[in-house]
């Protein structure tokens, strides 16, 4: 199952990242460059680094100039994340290009890769919520609340994993078909953001 592979690799990436806990640590991807596993590893490394960037920029004592620099870096990282999701969708489009959709085939509300993107973010939420649920310096009330939230996140991961596998099975059977829209983010594009193209 694709979701099982994705969840295993996402957990591996998060563990690998926290051996160094360094946003700028180079990615050491152990998987073949042509494999889906390789793409999943890169995808979650991007998300993990961005997760920690978001933590840094929320420091109330951060210097405003430094904060702006981090915000711009986060914007750039978000574009990398979006590009990676679209690249993974390209993998699935290529994988299923020979499948003919049935006459009554339907389209899904999101593509396989965007669903996998949510699974990647869930892996990070689960890791860090578990940290909070087990943090010895926290109050018992805090740990109990975090454990309750962790249980919800774990259930959510199970449901999303099932949905992803069912979607891919439906595409393989011709019951659903893929149609991928580019995100076309406008704020990073100097030709589409009026603040940038009206700049004197």
XYZ file of C-alpha atoms in Angstrom:
200
model
C 0.000 0.000 0.000
C 1.266 3.446 -0.928
C 0.146 4.983 2.364
C 2.118 2.391 4.333
C 5.259 3.238 2.354
C 4.656 6.964 2.783
C 4.038 6.752 6.541
C 7.131 4.610 7.064
C 9.351 6.986 5.103
C 7.887 10.118 6.704
C 8.651 8.691 10.144
C 12.154 7.810 8.975
C 12.758 11.334 7.682
C 11.572 12.986 10.894
C 13.846 10.713 12.924
C 16.763 11.386 10.575
C 16.191 15.159 10.754
C 16.105 15.227 14.545
C 19.478 13.509 14.752
C 20.831 16.920 13.713
C 17.843 19.244 14.321
C 19.352 21.663 11.833
C 17.244 23.375 9.164
C 20.289 23.690 6.897
C 21.536 20.134 7.263
C 21.913 18.594 3.781
C 19.478 15.885 2.777
C 21.024 12.424 2.666
C 18.375 10.491 0.776
C 18.998 6.724 1.017
C 16.606 5.780 -1.800
C 17.141 5.371 -5.522
C 16.642 8.679 -7.315
C 14.069 7.185 -9.694
C 11.895 5.693 -6.957
C 8.715 6.925 -5.314
C 10.431 6.372 -1.968
C 13.042 8.940 -2.969
C 10.304 11.488 -3.714
C 8.561 10.805 -0.397
C 11.839 11.276 1.473
C 12.521 14.636 -0.187
C 8.922 15.722 0.310
C 8.902 15.162 4.049
C 12.374 16.652 4.515
C 11.072 19.850 2.892
C 8.057 19.819 5.232
C 10.163 19.086 8.314
C 12.555 21.941 7.612
C 9.636 24.292 6.996
C 7.946 23.177 10.231
C 11.013 24.330 12.160
C 11.272 27.547 10.176
C 7.712 28.323 11.282
C 8.773 27.743 14.904
C 11.728 30.122 14.584
C 9.755 32.984 13.043
C 7.199 32.873 15.882
C 9.781 33.707 18.530
C 8.356 36.899 20.124
C 11.910 38.164 20.746
C 13.039 37.775 17.145
C 14.612 40.819 15.525
C 12.102 42.228 12.966
C 14.659 42.249 10.156
C 15.615 38.648 10.928
C 11.933 37.761 11.158
C 11.273 39.190 7.704
C 14.211 37.228 6.336
C 12.730 34.027 7.795
C 9.285 34.874 6.402
C 10.723 35.227 2.923
C 12.612 31.984 3.353
C 9.375 30.262 4.394
C 7.637 31.638 1.294
C 10.413 30.236 -0.880
C 10.264 26.896 0.940
C 6.503 26.767 0.459
C 7.018 27.159 -3.274
C 9.523 24.273 -3.186
C 6.943 22.224 -1.288
C 4.257 22.981 -3.875
C 6.580 22.127 -6.749
C 7.427 18.824 -5.073
C 3.752 17.904 -4.662
C 3.163 18.604 -8.349
C 6.223 16.525 -9.238
C 4.831 13.574 -7.255
C 1.501 13.993 -9.031
C 3.452 13.798 -12.275
C 4.771 10.441 -11.109
C 1.221 9.168 -10.596
C 0.005 10.639 -13.893
C 2.768 8.763 -15.667
C 2.058 5.588 -13.692
C -1.615 5.576 -14.655
C -1.375 7.032 -18.151
C -2.321 3.710 -19.765
C -5.532 3.296 -17.773
C -8.805 4.164 -19.502
C -11.374 5.778 -17.269
C -14.801 4.147 -17.178
C -17.717 6.112 -18.685
C -19.029 6.957 -15.215
C -15.606 7.673 -13.698
C -15.467 10.605 -11.321
C -12.772 13.064 -10.370
C -11.567 13.394 -6.782
C -11.574 16.696 -4.883
C -7.792 16.515 -4.531
C -5.031 14.732 -6.348
C -3.117 11.799 -4.818
C -0.042 13.920 -4.116
C -1.975 16.641 -2.303
C -3.540 13.958 -0.098
C -0.033 12.598 0.535
C 1.062 16.146 1.371
C -1.513 16.166 4.178
C -0.205 12.787 5.338
C 3.314 14.226 5.506
C 2.163 17.158 7.640
C 0.209 14.767 9.861
C 3.394 12.794 10.511
C 4.999 15.978 11.825
C 1.998 16.847 13.974
C 2.017 13.351 15.461
C 5.748 13.453 16.208
C 5.616 16.808 17.955
C 2.325 16.183 19.747
C 3.775 12.943 21.101
C 6.766 14.933 22.354
C 4.394 17.221 24.230
C 2.336 14.337 25.589
C 5.516 12.791 26.996
C 7.334 15.977 28.054
C 8.332 15.500 31.689
C 8.632 19.249 32.340
C 4.998 19.835 31.346
C 2.083 19.725 33.782
C -0.034 16.565 33.982
C -2.958 18.562 32.551
C -0.911 19.652 29.551
C 0.292 16.117 28.896
C -3.220 14.720 29.171
C -4.592 17.315 26.752
C -1.810 16.574 24.293
C -2.419 12.830 24.559
C -6.076 13.414 23.689
C -5.014 15.465 20.664
C -2.459 12.813 19.709
C -5.165 10.143 19.710
C -7.210 12.247 17.295
C -4.207 12.762 15.022
C -3.457 9.030 14.966
C -7.069 8.294 14.031
C -6.909 10.980 11.365
C -3.772 9.377 9.908
C -5.502 5.997 9.725
C -8.502 7.492 7.931
C -6.420 9.536 5.511
C -4.175 6.548 4.751
C -7.220 4.441 3.909
C -8.651 7.200 1.721
C -5.393 7.558 -0.227
C -5.161 3.823 -0.889
C -8.813 3.708 -1.940
C -8.306 6.660 -4.291
C -5.305 5.037 -5.960
C -7.192 1.728 -6.255
C -10.123 3.542 -7.898
C -7.772 5.250 -10.367
C -6.174 1.905 -11.217
C -9.654 0.417 -11.776
C -10.782 3.346 -13.933
C -13.451 4.368 -11.423
C -11.758 7.738 -10.899
C -9.404 9.752 -13.024
C -6.667 12.227 -12.271
C -6.800 15.848 -13.285
C -4.035 17.958 -11.813
C -4.203 21.731 -11.575
C -1.061 23.755 -11.045
C -1.280 25.854 -7.885
C -0.170 29.037 -9.671
C 0.806 30.829 -6.485
C 0.721 34.538 -7.258
C 2.486 36.164 -4.320
C 5.932 34.842 -5.324
C 5.597 35.881 -8.977
C 6.856 39.425 -9.738
C 4.578 39.566 -12.792
C 1.427 38.707 -10.806
C 1.895 40.420 -7.439
C 0.926 44.124 -7.794
C 3.142 45.107 -4.852
C 6.089 43.787 -6.852
C 5.221 44.903 -10.392
C 4.079 48.391 -9.271
C 7.303 48.892 -7.340
C 8.934 52.189 -8.284
